[in-house]
Coordinates of C-alpha atoms and ligand atoms in Angstrom, one line a residue:
M1355 CA 20.4 -2.6 -33.6
S1356 CA 21.0 -0.4 -30.3
L1357 CA 21.6 -2.5 -27.5
D1358 CA 19.5 -0.2 -24.9
P1359 CA 17.4 -3.3 -22.6
V1360 CA 13.8 -0.9 -22.4
W1361 CA 12.0 1.7 -23.9
W1362 CA 9.6 3.7 -23.1
A1363 CA 6.8 3.2 -26.2
G1364 CA 4.3 5.2 -26.1
D1365 CA 2.0 2.6 -25.3
G1366 CA 3.0 -0.5 -23.6
V1367 CA 7.6 -0.5 -22.9
G1368 CA 9.1 -1.5 -25.6
Y1369 CA 12.4 -4.4 -24.0
I1370 CA 14.8 -6.5 -26.1
D1371 CA 14.0 -10.1 -25.0
Q1372 CA 16.3 -11.1 -23.3
R1373 CA 15.7 -14.8 -23.8
R1374 CA 16.4 -15.5 -27.0
L1375 CA 19.7 -14.0 -27.8
P1376 CA 21.9 -14.9 -29.8
A1377 CA 19.9 -17.0 -31.6
A1378 CA 17.3 -13.7 -32.2
L1379 CA 17.3 -9.8 -31.5
E1380 CA 13.5 -9.8 -31.2
Q1381 CA 12.2 -6.9 -29.8
R1382 CA 9.0 -6.4 -27.7
T1383 CA 5.9 -4.5 -26.3
A1384 CA 4.4 -4.6 -23.1
R1385 CA 1.1 -3.5 -22.6
S1386 CA -0.1 -4.5 -19.6
T1387 CA 1.1 -4.6 -15.8
A1388 CA 1.2 -8.5 -16.0
E1389 CA 3.0 -8.6 -18.6
V1390 CA 5.5 -6.2 -16.8
V1391 CA 5.6 -8.6 -14.5
E1392 CA 6.4 -11.6 -16.3
A1393 CA 8.6 -10.0 -18.6
I1394 CA 11.0 -9.8 -16.2
A1395 CA 10.2 -12.9 -13.3
T1396 CA 11.4 -14.8 -16.5
L1397 CA 13.9 -13.0 -17.3
A1398 CA 13.4 -10.9 -20.7
V1399 CA 14.7 -7.9 -19.5
R1400 CA 17.3 -8.8 -16.1
G1401 CA 19.7 -7.9 -14.6
A1402 CA 19.7 -5.3 -11.5
P1403 CA 20.1 -2.0 -13.1
A1404 CA 17.4 -3.0 -15.9
I1405 CA 14.8 -4.3 -13.8
G1406 CA 14.5 -1.3 -12.1
I1407 CA 14.1 1.2 -14.7
F1408 CA 11.7 -1.5 -16.3
G1409 CA 9.6 -1.5 -13.5
A1410 CA 9.9 2.5 -13.4
Y1411 CA 8.1 2.4 -16.7
G1412 CA 6.1 -0.1 -15.7
V1413 CA 4.5 2.1 -13.0
A1414 CA 3.9 5.1 -15.2
L1415 CA 3.1 2.9 -18.1
T1416 CA 0.5 1.1 -15.1
A1417 CA -0.9 4.8 -13.7
Q1418 CA -2.1 5.2 -17.9
T1419 CA -4.4 1.6 -18.1
L1420 CA -5.3 1.1 -14.5
S1421 CA -8.0 3.0 -12.2
P1422 CA -6.8 5.0 -9.6
E1423 CA -8.3 1.7 -7.4
D1424 CA -5.9 -0.3 -8.8
F1425 CA -2.3 1.3 -8.9
A1426 CA -1.0 0.7 -5.6
A1427 CA -1.7 -3.6 -5.7
A1428 CA -0.2 -3.2 -9.1
A1429 CA 2.5 -1.2 -8.7
A1430 CA 3.0 -3.5 -5.7
R1431 CA 3.3 -6.3 -9.0
I1432 CA 6.2 -5.1 -9.8
R1433 CA 7.7 -4.0 -6.9
A1434 CA 7.6 -8.0 -6.1
A1435 CA 8.0 -9.6 -9.9
R1436 CA 12.1 -10.3 -8.4
P1437 CA 13.0 -10.1 -5.0
T1438 CA 17.3 -10.3 -5.2
A1439 CA 18.4 -7.3 -6.8
V1440 CA 17.1 -3.7 -5.0
N1441 CA 17.0 -1.4 -8.1
L1442 CA 13.6 -3.4 -8.6
A1443 CA 11.9 -2.2 -5.7
W1444 CA 14.5 1.6 -5.3
A1445 CA 13.0 2.3 -8.4
V1446 CA 9.1 1.4 -8.0
D1447 CA 9.4 3.4 -4.4
R1448 CA 11.0 6.2 -6.6
V1449 CA 8.1 6.9 -9.2
L1450 CA 6.0 5.8 -6.6
A1451 CA 7.0 8.6 -4.7
A1452 CA 7.3 11.3 -7.8
A1453 CA 3.4 10.8 -7.9
P1454 CA 1.7 12.2 -11.0
H1455 CA 5.0 12.4 -13.2
Y1456 CA 5.3 8.7 -13.4
L1457 CA 6.7 8.7 -16.3
R1458 CA 8.5 10.9 -16.2
E1459 CA 10.5 9.8 -13.1
A1460 CA 11.7 6.8 -15.6
E1461 CA 12.8 9.4 -17.6
A1462 CA 15.2 11.0 -15.3
I1463 CA 16.0 7.3 -13.8
H1464 CA 16.8 5.8 -17.7
A1465 CA 19.0 9.2 -17.6
A1466 CA 20.8 8.5 -14.1
Q1467 CA 21.5 5.4 -15.0
R1468 CA 23.4 6.0 -18.4
A1469 CA 25.8 9.0 -16.4
S1470 CA 26.8 6.9 -13.6
D1471 CA 27.7 3.5 -15.3
R1472 CA 30.3 6.2 -17.5
L1473 CA 30.8 7.7 -14.3
I1474 CA 31.9 3.6 -12.0
A1475 CA 33.9 2.9 -15.5
Q1476 CA 35.9 6.5 -15.3
A1477 CA 36.9 5.1 -11.7
A1478 CA 37.6 1.7 -13.0
L1479 CA 39.9 2.4 -15.4
E1480 CA 43.0 2.3 -12.9
L1481 CA 42.5 -1.3 -11.5
F1482 CA 43.1 -2.4 -15.2
P1483 CA 46.4 -3.0 -15.9
P1484 CA 48.6 -1.9 -19.1
R1485 CA 47.7 -5.6 -20.7
G1486 CA 46.3 -8.9 -18.3
G1487 CA 43.4 -11.3 -17.9
V1488 CA 40.3 -10.6 -16.3
A1489 CA 37.3 -12.5 -15.3
T1490 CA 33.7 -11.8 -15.4
H1491 CA 30.4 -13.2 -14.2
C1492 CA 26.4 -13.4 -15.5
N1493 CA 26.1 -10.6 -17.8
T1494 CA 26.7 -6.5 -16.7
G1495 CA 27.0 -5.3 -20.1
P1496 CA 24.5 -3.0 -21.8
L1497 CA 21.2 -5.9 -21.8
A1498 CA 22.1 -5.1 -18.2
T1499 CA 21.7 -1.5 -17.2
G1500 CA 20.7 0.5 -19.9
G1501 CA 23.9 2.2 -20.3
D1502 CA 27.2 1.2 -20.9
G1503 CA 27.3 -1.4 -18.4
T1504 CA 28.4 -1.1 -14.6
A1505 CA 31.8 -4.6 -14.3
L1506 CA 31.7 -4.9 -17.7
G1507 CA 31.2 -1.4 -19.0
C1508 CA 34.4 -1.1 -17.4
I1509 CA 35.7 -3.5 -19.8
I1510 CA 34.9 -2.8 -22.5
A1511 CA 36.2 1.2 -21.5
A1512 CA 39.6 0.4 -20.5
H1513 CA 39.6 -2.2 -23.9
R1514 CA 38.9 1.8 -25.1
A1515 CA 40.8 3.2 -23.5
G1516 CA 44.3 0.8 -24.9
R1517 CA 44.6 -1.3 -22.1
D1518 CA 45.6 -5.2 -23.4
V1519 CA 42.5 -7.0 -22.1
H1520 CA 41.6 -10.5 -23.0
V1521 CA 38.6 -11.1 -20.7
Y1522 CA 37.9 -15.0 -19.3
V1523 CA 33.8 -14.4 -19.4
D1524 CA 31.5 -17.9 -17.5
E1525 CA 28.8 -19.4 -19.1
T1526 CA 27.2 -18.5 -16.3
R1527 CA 25.4 -21.4 -15.7
P1528 CA 22.4 -22.3 -15.1
L1529 CA 20.5 -19.6 -18.1
L1530 CA 24.1 -18.2 -19.5
Q1531 CA 24.3 -15.2 -19.5
G1532 CA 27.6 -15.4 -19.8
A1533 CA 28.2 -17.6 -22.9
R1534 CA 24.0 -15.8 -24.0
L1535 CA 25.0 -12.0 -23.1
T1536 CA 28.2 -11.3 -21.5
A1537 CA 29.8 -13.6 -25.3
Y1538 CA 27.1 -11.2 -27.8
E1539 CA 27.9 -8.1 -26.1
L1540 CA 32.3 -8.6 -26.5
R1541 CA 31.5 -9.8 -29.7
E1542 CA 29.5 -6.1 -30.4
A1543 CA 32.7 -4.5 -28.6
G1544 CA 35.0 -6.0 -30.9
V1545 CA 37.0 -7.1 -26.7
P1546 CA 39.3 -10.2 -26.9
A1547 CA 37.4 -12.9 -24.5
T1548 CA 37.6 -16.3 -24.5
L1549 CA 34.8 -18.0 -22.9
I1550 CA 35.0 -21.2 -20.2
V1551 CA 32.6 -22.9 -18.5
D1552 CA 31.9 -21.2 -14.6
G1553 CA 34.0 -24.4 -12.7
A1554 CA 37.2 -23.9 -15.4
A1555 CA 37.7 -19.8 -13.6
A1556 CA 40.3 -21.5 -10.5
L1557 CA 42.4 -23.2 -13.2
A1558 CA 41.7 -20.2 -15.8
M1559 CA 43.3 -18.1 -13.1
R1560 CA 46.4 -20.1 -12.4
A1561 CA 46.8 -21.1 -16.0
K1562 CA 46.0 -17.9 -17.9
G1563 CA 48.0 -14.3 -17.0
I1564 CA 43.7 -13.5 -15.2
A1565 CA 45.0 -9.9 -13.6
L1566 CA 41.4 -8.7 -12.4
A1567 CA 38.2 -10.1 -11.3
I1568 CA 35.8 -7.7 -11.8
V1569 CA 31.4 -8.9 -10.9
G1570 CA 28.2 -7.0 -10.6
A1571 CA 25.9 -7.0 -7.8
D1572 CA 22.2 -7.2 -7.0
R1573 CA 22.6 -5.3 -3.8
I1574 CA 24.7 -4.5 -1.5
A1575 CA 24.6 -4.6 2.3
R1576 CA 25.9 -1.7 4.2
N1577 CA 29.8 -4.7 5.7
G1578 CA 29.4 -4.7 1.8
D1579 CA 28.1 -8.5 1.2
A1580 CA 27.8 -8.3 -2.5
A1581 CA 24.7 -10.0 -4.0
N1582 CA 25.4 -11.3 -7.4
K1583 CA 24.3 -14.0 -9.8
I1584 CA 25.4 -18.1 -8.7
G1585 CA 28.7 -18.7 -8.7
T1586 CA 30.2 -14.8 -8.2
Y1587 CA 31.0 -15.8 -4.6
A1588 CA 33.1 -19.1 -5.8
L1589 CA 34.8 -17.4 -8.6
A1590 CA 36.0 -14.2 -5.2
I1591 CA 37.4 -16.7 -2.9
A1592 CA 39.1 -18.4 -5.7
A1593 CA 40.3 -15.5 -6.5
K1594 CA 41.7 -14.3 -3.3
Y1595 CA 43.4 -18.5 -3.0
H1596 CA 45.3 -16.9 -6.0
G1597 CA 47.0 -13.0 -5.2
I1598 CA 44.7 -11.3 -7.8
P1599 CA 42.5 -8.6 -6.7
F1600 CA 38.6 -9.2 -6.9
Y1601 CA 35.8 -5.5 -7.2
V1602 CA 32.8 -4.5 -8.1
A1603 CA 31.3 -2.8 -10.3
A1604 CA 27.8 -1.1 -9.3
P1605 CA 25.8 2.2 -9.0
C1606 CA 24.8 3.5 -5.9
S1607 CA 20.9 2.3 -6.5
T1608 CA 22.8 -1.6 -5.9
I1609 CA 23.2 0.4 -1.9
D1610 CA 20.5 -0.2 0.9
L1611 CA 22.3 1.0 3.2
R1612 CA 19.6 -0.6 4.9
L1613 CA 20.9 -4.5 5.8
A1614 CA 22.7 -4.7 8.4
S1615 CA 25.2 -7.5 6.3
G1616 CA 24.5 -9.8 3.1
T1617 CA 22.5 -12.9 5.5
E1618 CA 19.9 -10.4 5.1
I1619 CA 19.8 -10.2 1.0
P1620 CA 16.5 -12.7 0.6
I1621 CA 18.4 -14.7 -1.8
E1622 CA 15.8 -15.4 -4.8
E1623 CA 15.3 -19.4 -5.8
R1624 CA 14.4 -20.9 -9.6
G1625 CA 12.2 -23.8 -10.2
P1626 CA 14.5 -26.7 -10.6
E1627 CA 14.2 -27.0 -14.3
E1628 CA 16.2 -24.6 -14.6
I1629 CA 19.0 -27.1 -14.5
R1630 CA 17.4 -30.4 -15.0
A1631 CA 16.5 -29.1 -19.0
F1632 CA 20.1 -27.9 -20.6
L1633 CA 19.1 -25.8 -23.0
A1634 CA 15.8 -27.6 -24.1
A1635 CA 16.4 -30.4 -23.8
S1636 CA 16.9 -32.9 -20.9
A1637 CA 20.0 -32.9 -19.3
A1638 CA 18.7 -34.8 -15.7
P1639 CA 17.2 -38.2 -14.8
P1640 CA 13.0 -36.3 -15.2
E1641 CA 12.1 -35.4 -10.9
F1642 CA 16.4 -35.6 -9.8
P1643 CA 15.9 -33.1 -6.8
A1644 CA 17.6 -29.7 -7.5
Y1645 CA 18.4 -27.1 -5.6
N1646 CA 18.8 -23.2 -8.0
P1647 CA 19.1 -19.9 -5.9
A1648 CA 19.7 -17.2 -8.4
F1649 CA 22.1 -15.5 -6.4
D1650 CA 25.0 -15.0 -4.0
V1651 CA 26.8 -13.3 -1.7
T1652 CA 30.2 -12.5 -1.8
P1653 CA 32.1 -11.1 1.7
A1654 CA 33.0 -7.9 2.4
D1655 CA 36.2 -8.8 2.6
L1656 CA 37.2 -11.0 -1.2
I1657 CA 35.6 -7.5 -2.5
A1658 CA 38.6 -5.0 -2.6
G1659 CA 36.5 -2.8 -3.7
I1660 CA 33.1 -1.3 -4.4
V1661 CA 33.2 1.2 -7.4
T1662 CA 30.5 3.0 -8.1
E1663 CA 29.4 6.3 -9.4
A1664 CA 31.2 8.5 -6.4
G1665 CA 34.6 6.2 -7.0
I1666 CA 36.2 3.4 -5.9
A1667 CA 35.1 3.1 -2.1
R1668 CA 37.5 0.2 0.0
A1669 CA 36.7 -1.7 3.8
P1670 CA 35.9 -0.2 5.5
Y1671 CA 32.8 -0.4 3.7
E1672 CA 30.4 0.4 7.0
E1673 CA 32.3 4.9 6.2
S1674 CA 33.3 3.9 2.7
L1675 CA 29.2 2.9 1.1
P1676 CA 26.9 5.6 3.2
R1677 CA 29.4 8.9 2.2
H1678 CA 29.1 6.4 -1.8
V1679 CA 25.4 6.9 -1.3
R1680 CA 25.4 10.3 0.1
G1681 CA 28.1 11.5 -2.5
A1682 CA 25.6 10.1 -5.5
A1683 CA 22.4 11.6 -4.6
L1684 CA 23.8 15.8 -4.2
S1685 CA 26.0 14.7 -8.0
Q1686 CA 22.3 13.7 -9.2
V1687 CA 20.2 15.7 -11.2
T1688 CA 16.7 16.0 -9.9
S1689 CA 14.4 15.7 -11.8
P1690 CA 12.0 19.6 -11.8
Ligands
MRU1016 O1 19.2 -12.9 -12.9 P1 20.2 -12.2 -14.1 O2 20.0 -12.2 -15.5 O3 18.8 -10.5 -13.8 O4 21.7 -11.4 -12.1 C1 22.0 -10.5 -12.8 C2 23.2 -10.3 -12.7 O5 23.8 -11.0 -11.7 C3 23.6 -9.2 -12.7 O6 25.7 -9.4 -12.6 C4 23.8 -8.0 -11.3 O7 22.6 -8.3 -11.8 C5 24.8 -6.7 -12.3 S1 24.2 -6.5 -13.7 C6 24.9 -4.5 -13.7

């Protein structure tokens, strides 16, 4: 079965319920704005580009199902369903600006993401040595983007191009996107890989011949600071210490040039129960205080380069990222 995480279903927005993976590959349909918002907020659909595409289809659905008076407020609810990944707000704004051709614009965003993923993977190929371990964090494959994936798409493309890669997959506490989703996608793609707990990443760098670290992003500020799943920052620090190049792969829709630095990126904080329980079993004393930021910001000086559909951006990012965003906008096929 295809791992396309979202699609237009005629009377709603179809999606794979990623909360159920890898135990079940379950397809569902959101038939109202509330169901779209709920699917995003509960991570049934997750990953920055995928929630952007899903939100865009959600606006098209809302236009069909709600009266014009209720439409703007409902679209705003979709836009605010999760705060960190800028792709969601970006996609909702783009679809709203295409009024009344909402569905056509959502489809164009989906198609553009597929094209971006392919270009990102091509650009990243030169970063992969002939053989060696590759560290990654969270899930950045097809399930996260609606295309071939960003960081994981690069890894899978490098494997297909004959690089002898072995992936070290962080399990990605607390919701285990690495263990549940990345391991699943790597197995589907036939890429050699080993699962590790997040705390084992530094040791794996020392002991397992890791030559490259590559992750995705949810929002990248103008200076190159990059927000991604909690734990990414620690992985970048460990990579720096061990002299391992640390790359971010993301489409230009993830770059937010309005923000001067990562300190301005809103970090989603999720409920403490996600930490206090582990796969429904209690994992900490009830009511024990818990702090659960879903993302962190990796400072630009830990990042060797940012791979986009326009190539590899290098420091100073204040100069390279605007060039990438302009280049991607020019090369994108605008919807008629
Ligand atoms: O909370 P999630 O699962 O939506 O977090 C996803 C990530 O952090 C991904 O690394 C990021 O969105 C990039 S997806 C290509």
